[in-house]
Short mmCIF file of C-alpha atoms in Angstrom, two decimals:
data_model
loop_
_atom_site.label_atom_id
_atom_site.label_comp_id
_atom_site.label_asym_id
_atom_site.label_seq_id
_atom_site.Cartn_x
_atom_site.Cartn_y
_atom_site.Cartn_z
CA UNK C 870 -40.55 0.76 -34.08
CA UNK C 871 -38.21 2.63 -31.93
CA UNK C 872 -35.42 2.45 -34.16
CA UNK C 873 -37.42 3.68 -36.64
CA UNK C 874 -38.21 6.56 -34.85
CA UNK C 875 -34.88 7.65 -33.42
CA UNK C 876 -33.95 7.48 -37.22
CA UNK C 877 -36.73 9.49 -38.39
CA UNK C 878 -35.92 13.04 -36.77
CA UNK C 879 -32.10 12.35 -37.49
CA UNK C 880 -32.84 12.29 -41.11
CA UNK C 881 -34.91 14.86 -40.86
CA UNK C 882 -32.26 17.47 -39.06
CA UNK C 883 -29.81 17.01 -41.60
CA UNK C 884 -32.19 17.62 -44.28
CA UNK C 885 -33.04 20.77 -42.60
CA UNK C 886 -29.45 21.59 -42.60
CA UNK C 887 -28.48 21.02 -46.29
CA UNK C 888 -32.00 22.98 -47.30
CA UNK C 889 -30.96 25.88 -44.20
CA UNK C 890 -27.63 26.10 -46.12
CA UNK C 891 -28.72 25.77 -49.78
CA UNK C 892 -31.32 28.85 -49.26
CA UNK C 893 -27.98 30.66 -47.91
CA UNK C 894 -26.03 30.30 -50.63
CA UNK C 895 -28.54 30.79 -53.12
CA UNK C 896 -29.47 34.24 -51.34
CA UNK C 897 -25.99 34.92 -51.35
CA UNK C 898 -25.49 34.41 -55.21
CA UNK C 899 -28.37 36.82 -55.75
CA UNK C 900 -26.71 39.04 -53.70
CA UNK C 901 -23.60 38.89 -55.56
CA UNK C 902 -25.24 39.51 -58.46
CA UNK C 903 -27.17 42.30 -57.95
CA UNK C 904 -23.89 44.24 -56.18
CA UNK C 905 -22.15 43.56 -59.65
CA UNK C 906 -24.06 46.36 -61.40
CA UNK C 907 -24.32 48.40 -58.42
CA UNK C 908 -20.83 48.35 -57.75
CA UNK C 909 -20.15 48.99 -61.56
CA UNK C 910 -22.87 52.50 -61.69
CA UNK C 911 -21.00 53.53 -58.68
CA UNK C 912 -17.97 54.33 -60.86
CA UNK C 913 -16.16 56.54 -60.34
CA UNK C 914 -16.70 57.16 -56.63
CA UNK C 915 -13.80 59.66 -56.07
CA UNK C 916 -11.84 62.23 -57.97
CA UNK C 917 -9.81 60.62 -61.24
CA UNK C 918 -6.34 62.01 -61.91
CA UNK C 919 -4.68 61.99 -65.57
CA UNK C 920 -1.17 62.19 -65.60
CA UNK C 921 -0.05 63.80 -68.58
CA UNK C 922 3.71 62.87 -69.56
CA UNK C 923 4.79 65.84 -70.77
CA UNK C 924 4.65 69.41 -69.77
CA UNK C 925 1.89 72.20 -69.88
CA UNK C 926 1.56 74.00 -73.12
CA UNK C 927 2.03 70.99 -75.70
CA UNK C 928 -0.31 69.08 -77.50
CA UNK C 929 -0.87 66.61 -74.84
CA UNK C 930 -1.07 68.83 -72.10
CA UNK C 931 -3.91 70.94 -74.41
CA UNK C 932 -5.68 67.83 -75.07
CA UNK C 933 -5.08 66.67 -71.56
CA UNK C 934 -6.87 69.78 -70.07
CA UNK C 935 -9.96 69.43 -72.36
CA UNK C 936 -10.60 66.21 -71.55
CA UNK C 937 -10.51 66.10 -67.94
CA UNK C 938 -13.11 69.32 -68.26
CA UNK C 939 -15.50 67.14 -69.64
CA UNK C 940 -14.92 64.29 -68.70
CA UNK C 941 -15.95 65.82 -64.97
CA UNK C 942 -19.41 66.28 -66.57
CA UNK C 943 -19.70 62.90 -68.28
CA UNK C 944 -18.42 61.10 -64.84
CA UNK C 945 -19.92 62.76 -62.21
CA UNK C 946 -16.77 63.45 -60.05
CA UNK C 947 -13.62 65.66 -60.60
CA UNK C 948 -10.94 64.88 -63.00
CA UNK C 949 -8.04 66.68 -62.09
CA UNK C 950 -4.43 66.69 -64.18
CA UNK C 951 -0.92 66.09 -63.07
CA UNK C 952 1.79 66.92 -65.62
CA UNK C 953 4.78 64.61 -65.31
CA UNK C 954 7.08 65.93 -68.30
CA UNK C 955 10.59 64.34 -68.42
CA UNK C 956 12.39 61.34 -70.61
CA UNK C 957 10.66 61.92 -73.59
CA UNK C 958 7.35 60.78 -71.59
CA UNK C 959 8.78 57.85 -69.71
CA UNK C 960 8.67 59.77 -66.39
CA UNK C 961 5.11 60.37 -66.76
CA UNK C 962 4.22 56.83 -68.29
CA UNK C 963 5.87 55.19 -65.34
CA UNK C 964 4.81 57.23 -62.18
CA UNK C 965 1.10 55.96 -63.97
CA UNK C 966 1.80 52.28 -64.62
CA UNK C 967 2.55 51.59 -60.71
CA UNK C 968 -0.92 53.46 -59.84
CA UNK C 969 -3.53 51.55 -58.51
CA UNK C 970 -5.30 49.94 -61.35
CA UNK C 971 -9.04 50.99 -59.69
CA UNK C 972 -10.13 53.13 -62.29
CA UNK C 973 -9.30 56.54 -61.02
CA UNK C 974 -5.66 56.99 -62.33
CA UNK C 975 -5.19 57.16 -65.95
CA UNK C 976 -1.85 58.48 -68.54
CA UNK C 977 -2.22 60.84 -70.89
CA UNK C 978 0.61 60.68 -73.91
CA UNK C 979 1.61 60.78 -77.26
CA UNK C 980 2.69 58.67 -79.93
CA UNK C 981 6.16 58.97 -78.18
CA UNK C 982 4.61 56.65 -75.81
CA UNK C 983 5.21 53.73 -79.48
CA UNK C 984 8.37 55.30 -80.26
CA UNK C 985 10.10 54.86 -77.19
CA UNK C 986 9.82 51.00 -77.16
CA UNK C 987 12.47 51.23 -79.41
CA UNK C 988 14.36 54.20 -78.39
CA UNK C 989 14.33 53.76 -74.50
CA UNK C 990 13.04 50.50 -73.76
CA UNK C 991 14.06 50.48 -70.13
CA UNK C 992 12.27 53.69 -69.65
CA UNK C 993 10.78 51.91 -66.24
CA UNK C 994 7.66 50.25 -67.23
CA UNK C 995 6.51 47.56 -70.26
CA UNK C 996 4.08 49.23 -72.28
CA UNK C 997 2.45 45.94 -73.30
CA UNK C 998 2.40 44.28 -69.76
CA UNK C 999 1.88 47.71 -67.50
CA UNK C 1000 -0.71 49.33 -69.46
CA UNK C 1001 -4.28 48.79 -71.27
CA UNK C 1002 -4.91 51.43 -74.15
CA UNK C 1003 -8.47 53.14 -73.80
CA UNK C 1004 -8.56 55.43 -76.76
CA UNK C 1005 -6.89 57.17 -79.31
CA UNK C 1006 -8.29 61.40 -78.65
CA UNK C 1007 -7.04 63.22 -81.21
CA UNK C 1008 -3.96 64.22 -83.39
CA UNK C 1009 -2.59 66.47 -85.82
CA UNK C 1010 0.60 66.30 -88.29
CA UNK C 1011 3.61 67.74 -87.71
CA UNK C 1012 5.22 71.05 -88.98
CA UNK C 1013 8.44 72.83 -89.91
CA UNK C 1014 8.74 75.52 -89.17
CA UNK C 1015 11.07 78.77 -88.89
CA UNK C 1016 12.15 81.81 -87.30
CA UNK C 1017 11.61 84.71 -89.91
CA UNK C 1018 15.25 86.26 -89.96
CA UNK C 1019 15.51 82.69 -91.66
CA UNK C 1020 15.79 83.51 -95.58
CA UNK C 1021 13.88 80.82 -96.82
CA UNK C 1022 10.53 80.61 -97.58
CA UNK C 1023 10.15 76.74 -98.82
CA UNK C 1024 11.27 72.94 -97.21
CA UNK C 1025 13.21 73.30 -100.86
CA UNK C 1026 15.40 76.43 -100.13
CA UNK C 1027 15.19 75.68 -96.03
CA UNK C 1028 17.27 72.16 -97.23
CA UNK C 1029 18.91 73.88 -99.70
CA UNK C 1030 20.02 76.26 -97.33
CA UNK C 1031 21.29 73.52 -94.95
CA UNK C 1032 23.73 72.30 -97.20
CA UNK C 1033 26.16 75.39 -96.83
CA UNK C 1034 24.95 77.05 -93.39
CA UNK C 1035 25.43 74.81 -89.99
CA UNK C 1036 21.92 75.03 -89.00
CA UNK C 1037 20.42 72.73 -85.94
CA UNK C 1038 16.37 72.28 -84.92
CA UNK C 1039 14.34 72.57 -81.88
CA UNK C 1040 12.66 69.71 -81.02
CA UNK C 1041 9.70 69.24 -77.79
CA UNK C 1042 11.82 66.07 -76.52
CA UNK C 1043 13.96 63.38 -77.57
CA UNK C 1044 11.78 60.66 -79.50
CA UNK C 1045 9.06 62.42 -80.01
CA UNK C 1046 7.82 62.46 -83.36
CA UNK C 1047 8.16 65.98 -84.73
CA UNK C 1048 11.78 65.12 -83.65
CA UNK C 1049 11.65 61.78 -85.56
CA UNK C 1050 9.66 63.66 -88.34
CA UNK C 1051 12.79 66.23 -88.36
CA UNK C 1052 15.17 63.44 -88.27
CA UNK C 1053 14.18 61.54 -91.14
CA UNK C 1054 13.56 64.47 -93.21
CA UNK C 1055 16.50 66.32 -92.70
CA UNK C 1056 18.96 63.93 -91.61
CA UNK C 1057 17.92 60.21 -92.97
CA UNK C 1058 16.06 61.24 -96.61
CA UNK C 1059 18.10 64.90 -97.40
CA UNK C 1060 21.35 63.37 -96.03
CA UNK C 1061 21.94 66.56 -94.23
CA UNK C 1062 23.57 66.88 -90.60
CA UNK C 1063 21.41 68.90 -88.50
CA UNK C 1064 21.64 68.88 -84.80
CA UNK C 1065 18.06 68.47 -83.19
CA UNK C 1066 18.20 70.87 -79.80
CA UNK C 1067 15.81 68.82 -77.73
CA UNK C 1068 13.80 70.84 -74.93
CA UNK C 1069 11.33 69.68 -72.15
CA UNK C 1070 8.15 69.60 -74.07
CA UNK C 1071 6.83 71.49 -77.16
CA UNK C 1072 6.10 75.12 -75.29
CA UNK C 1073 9.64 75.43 -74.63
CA UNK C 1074 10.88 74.41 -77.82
CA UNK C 1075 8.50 77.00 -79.94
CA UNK C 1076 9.71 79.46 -77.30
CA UNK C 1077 13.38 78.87 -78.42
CA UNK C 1078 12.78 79.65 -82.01
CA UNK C 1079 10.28 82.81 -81.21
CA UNK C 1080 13.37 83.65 -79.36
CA UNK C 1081 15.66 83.35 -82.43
CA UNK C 1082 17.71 80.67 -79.97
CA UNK C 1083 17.11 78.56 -82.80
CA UNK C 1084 16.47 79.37 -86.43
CA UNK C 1085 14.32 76.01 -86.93
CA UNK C 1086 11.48 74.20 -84.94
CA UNK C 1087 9.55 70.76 -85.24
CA UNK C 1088 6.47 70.23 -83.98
CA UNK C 1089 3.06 69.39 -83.52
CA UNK C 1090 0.71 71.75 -85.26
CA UNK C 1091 -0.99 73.46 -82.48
CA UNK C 1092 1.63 74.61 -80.52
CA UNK C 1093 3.18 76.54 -82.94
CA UNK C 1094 0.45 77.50 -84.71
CA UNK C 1095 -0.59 80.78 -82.94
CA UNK C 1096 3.35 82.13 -83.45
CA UNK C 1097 2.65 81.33 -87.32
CA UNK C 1098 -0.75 82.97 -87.44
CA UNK C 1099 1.03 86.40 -85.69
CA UNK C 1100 3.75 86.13 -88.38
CA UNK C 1101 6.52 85.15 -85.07
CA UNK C 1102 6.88 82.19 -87.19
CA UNK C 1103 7.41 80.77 -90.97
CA UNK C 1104 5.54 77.48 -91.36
CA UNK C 1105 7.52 75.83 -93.93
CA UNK C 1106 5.23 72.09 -94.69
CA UNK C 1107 2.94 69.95 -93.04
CA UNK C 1108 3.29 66.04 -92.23
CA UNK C 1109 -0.36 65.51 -92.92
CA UNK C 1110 -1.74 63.66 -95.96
CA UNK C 1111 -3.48 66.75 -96.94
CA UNK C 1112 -3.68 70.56 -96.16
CA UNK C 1113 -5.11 71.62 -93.23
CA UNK C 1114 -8.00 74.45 -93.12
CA UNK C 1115 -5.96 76.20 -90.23
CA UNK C 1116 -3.07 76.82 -92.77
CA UNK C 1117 -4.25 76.47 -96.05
CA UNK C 1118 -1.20 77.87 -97.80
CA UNK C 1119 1.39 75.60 -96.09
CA UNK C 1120 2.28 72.60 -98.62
CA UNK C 1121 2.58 68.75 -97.44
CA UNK C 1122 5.84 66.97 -97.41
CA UNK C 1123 4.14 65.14 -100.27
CA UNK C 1124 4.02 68.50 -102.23
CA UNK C 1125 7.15 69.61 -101.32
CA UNK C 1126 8.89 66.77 -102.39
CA UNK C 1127 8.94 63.45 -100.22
CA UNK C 1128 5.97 61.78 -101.43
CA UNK C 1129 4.33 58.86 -98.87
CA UNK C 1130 5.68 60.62 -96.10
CA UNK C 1131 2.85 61.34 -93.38
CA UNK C 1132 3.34 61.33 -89.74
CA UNK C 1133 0.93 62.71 -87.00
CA UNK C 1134 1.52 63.47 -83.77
CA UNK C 1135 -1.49 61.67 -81.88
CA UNK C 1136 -2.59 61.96 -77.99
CA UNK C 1137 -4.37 58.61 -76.25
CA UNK C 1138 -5.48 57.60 -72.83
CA UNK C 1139 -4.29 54.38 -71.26
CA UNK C 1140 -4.79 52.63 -67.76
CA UNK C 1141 -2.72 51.17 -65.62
CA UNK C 1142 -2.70 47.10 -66.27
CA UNK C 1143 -5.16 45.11 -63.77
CA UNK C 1144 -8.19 48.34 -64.60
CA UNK C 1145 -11.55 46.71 -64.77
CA UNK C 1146 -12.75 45.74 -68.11
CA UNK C 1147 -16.31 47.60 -67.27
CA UNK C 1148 -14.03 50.37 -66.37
CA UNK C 1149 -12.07 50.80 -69.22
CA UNK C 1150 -15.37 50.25 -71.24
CA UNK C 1151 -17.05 53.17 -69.40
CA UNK C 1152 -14.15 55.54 -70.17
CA UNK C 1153 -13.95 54.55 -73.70
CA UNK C 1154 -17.73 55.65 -74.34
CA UNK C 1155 -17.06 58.57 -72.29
CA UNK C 1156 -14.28 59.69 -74.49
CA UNK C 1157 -16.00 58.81 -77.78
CA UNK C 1158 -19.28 60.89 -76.36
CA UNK C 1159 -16.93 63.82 -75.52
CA UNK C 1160 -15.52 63.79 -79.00
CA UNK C 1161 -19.04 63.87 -80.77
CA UNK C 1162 -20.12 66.93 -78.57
CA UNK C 1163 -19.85 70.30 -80.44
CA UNK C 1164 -18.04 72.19 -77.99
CA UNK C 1165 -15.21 69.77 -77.86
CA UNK C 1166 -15.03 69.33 -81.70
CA UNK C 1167 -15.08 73.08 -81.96
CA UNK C 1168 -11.75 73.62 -79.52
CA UNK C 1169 -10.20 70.80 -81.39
CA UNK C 1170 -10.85 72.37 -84.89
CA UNK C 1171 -9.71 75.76 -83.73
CA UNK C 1172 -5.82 73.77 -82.41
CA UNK C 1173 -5.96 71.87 -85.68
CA UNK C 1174 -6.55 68.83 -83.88
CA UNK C 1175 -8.31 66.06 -85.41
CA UNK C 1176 -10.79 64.32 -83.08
CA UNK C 1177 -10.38 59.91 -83.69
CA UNK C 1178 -11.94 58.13 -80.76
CA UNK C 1179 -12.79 54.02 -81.83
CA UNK C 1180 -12.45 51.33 -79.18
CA UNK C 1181 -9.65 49.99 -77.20
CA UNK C 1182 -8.60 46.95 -79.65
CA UNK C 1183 -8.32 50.00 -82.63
CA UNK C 1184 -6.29 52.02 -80.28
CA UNK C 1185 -4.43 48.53 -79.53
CA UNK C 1186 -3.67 47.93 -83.04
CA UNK C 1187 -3.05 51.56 -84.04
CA UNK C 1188 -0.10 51.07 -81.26
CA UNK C 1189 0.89 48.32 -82.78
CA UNK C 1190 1.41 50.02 -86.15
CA UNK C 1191 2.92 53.22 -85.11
CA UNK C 1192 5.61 50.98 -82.94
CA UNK C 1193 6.68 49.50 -86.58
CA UNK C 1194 6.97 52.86 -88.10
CA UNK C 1195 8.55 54.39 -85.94
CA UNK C 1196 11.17 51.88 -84.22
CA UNK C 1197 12.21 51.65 -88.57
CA UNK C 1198 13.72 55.16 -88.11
CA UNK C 1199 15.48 55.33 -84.64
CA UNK C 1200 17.20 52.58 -85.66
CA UNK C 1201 17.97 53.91 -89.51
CA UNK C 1202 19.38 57.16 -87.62
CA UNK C 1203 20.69 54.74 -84.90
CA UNK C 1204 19.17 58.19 -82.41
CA UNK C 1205 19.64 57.70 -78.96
CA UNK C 1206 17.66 58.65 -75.74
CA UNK C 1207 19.41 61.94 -74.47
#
């Protein structure tokens, strides 16, 4: 009986134990759970920054600037920009792959950002491994253009032209693509020898051919659209599939003879590798419900921007595709980082 007894309470205690410590735990998995979706509504908790790899007064730096307006609104805390211009948009894409993947740092480029996996592949970051592609925001093709002491009035009599006058173009940046667009146009499908004159994003560039520094520009619709509407500029053919509604008497490439041949210049926001997958899903819907606001659409329209959006797989794959397309012609023209 007294064995029994001294066995009974000593049972007992370490049953007490195992239940004292199985009611901790299991209060501590609901607690875990219910900070999950707390922690997640808390985002973003402090300002967000959006480095934008090239510099003010391009199409990225336009597109840049719109977004982080709204995006202030949609998120609930500042978004502020930081232009990082330099290397064709390496500089930029670099400084923002060795941010802190928490969310609040994010890169703003352009489809240089495919093109120089090719061209510059040691441009200081992997841009499979270092980044995670949140959405495609809009684009717009690409157009030649000219300075009007130019006498041509045509892509026919501007090539045309080329062939007995030494003529050279103004590009926004090495391996962008209204310098690839120029490349293979002039260079790779006309046979022709012009020099691209690369300059440190697309403002300077138009500014160089307003100035008469150079007699022929390529670039992304909107920044040298205003210079064409004021008649400081000749726009010569558009790289889009169709005619756009901001210049409705400019021809496509197709039209002007070089059928299939469609390139846009597009702007996208990635994140730093390692960013939350409820993060980068909360962005994504942010910048899909900026895009269907009429506002936005209505600034977009009036730069002869097209507004895409989609989800960060389509954005993936779009990548992907441009990479191909692009890589095909830096190393046709065998065109080299400068």
């Amino acid at each position: 009986m007294l064995g029994y007894i001294y066995r009974t309470p000593r049972c007992t205690l370490q049953e007490n134990t195992v239940n004292l410590w199985s009611r901790l735990c299991l209060v501590f998995s609901f607690t875990l759970v219910a900070a999950g979706p707390v922690a997640a509504q808390a985002y973003p908790n402090k300002p967000v920054k959006l480095i934008i790899a090239f510099a003010p007064a391009g199409p990225a730096d336009l597109i840049g600037r719109i977004t982080a307006l709204k995006l202030t609104d949609i998120l609930g805390q500042p978004v502020i920009v930081d232009n990082k211009g330099g290397a064709g948009g390496n500089l930029g894409a670099a400084l923002a792959s060795k941010a802190p993947a928490d969310g609040h740092t994010f890169l703003i480029t352009t489809s240089a950002f495919a093109v120089n996996v090719t061209l510059s592949p040691k441009g200081g970051y992997d841009p499979d491994r270092d980044f995670i592609p949140v959405a495609v925001i809009a684009r717009q093709p690409n157009l030649i253009f000219t300075h009007p002491s130019l006498p041509v009035n045509t892509l026919a009599e501007l090539l045309t032209h080329a062939k007995t006058n030494k003529l050279s173009f103004a590009s926004p940046g090495s391996g962008t693509t209204p310098h690839l667009t120029a490349e293979n146009l002039f260079n790779q499908a006309s046979k022709l020898d012009m020099v691209p004159i690369h300059y440190r994003g697309a403002g300077p560039a138009i500014t160089a051919v307003v100035g008469g520094e150079v007699t022929v520009g390529s670039g992304a619709l909107s920044t040298p659209l205003p210079f064409v509407k004021t008649g400081k500029l000749k726009a010569l053919a558009v790289s889009s599939e169709k005619r756009v509604a901001a210049l409705p008497d400019v021809p496509t490439f197709a039209e002007s003879g070089f059928p299939g041949v469609v390139d846009d210049t597009w702007i996208g926001l990635l994140a730093p590798a390692g960013t939350p997958p409820a993060v980068i899903q909360k962005v994504n819907e942010a910048i899909n419900s900026m895009l269907k606001t009429p506002d936005v659409r209505e600034r977009l329209s009036a730069m002869a921007f097209e507004p895409v959006g989609g989800t960060p797989q389509q954005f993936a794959d779009y990548i992907k595709t441009e990479t191909v397309k692009w890589g095909k012609i830096v190393r046709d023209g065998n065109i080299k980082p400068d």
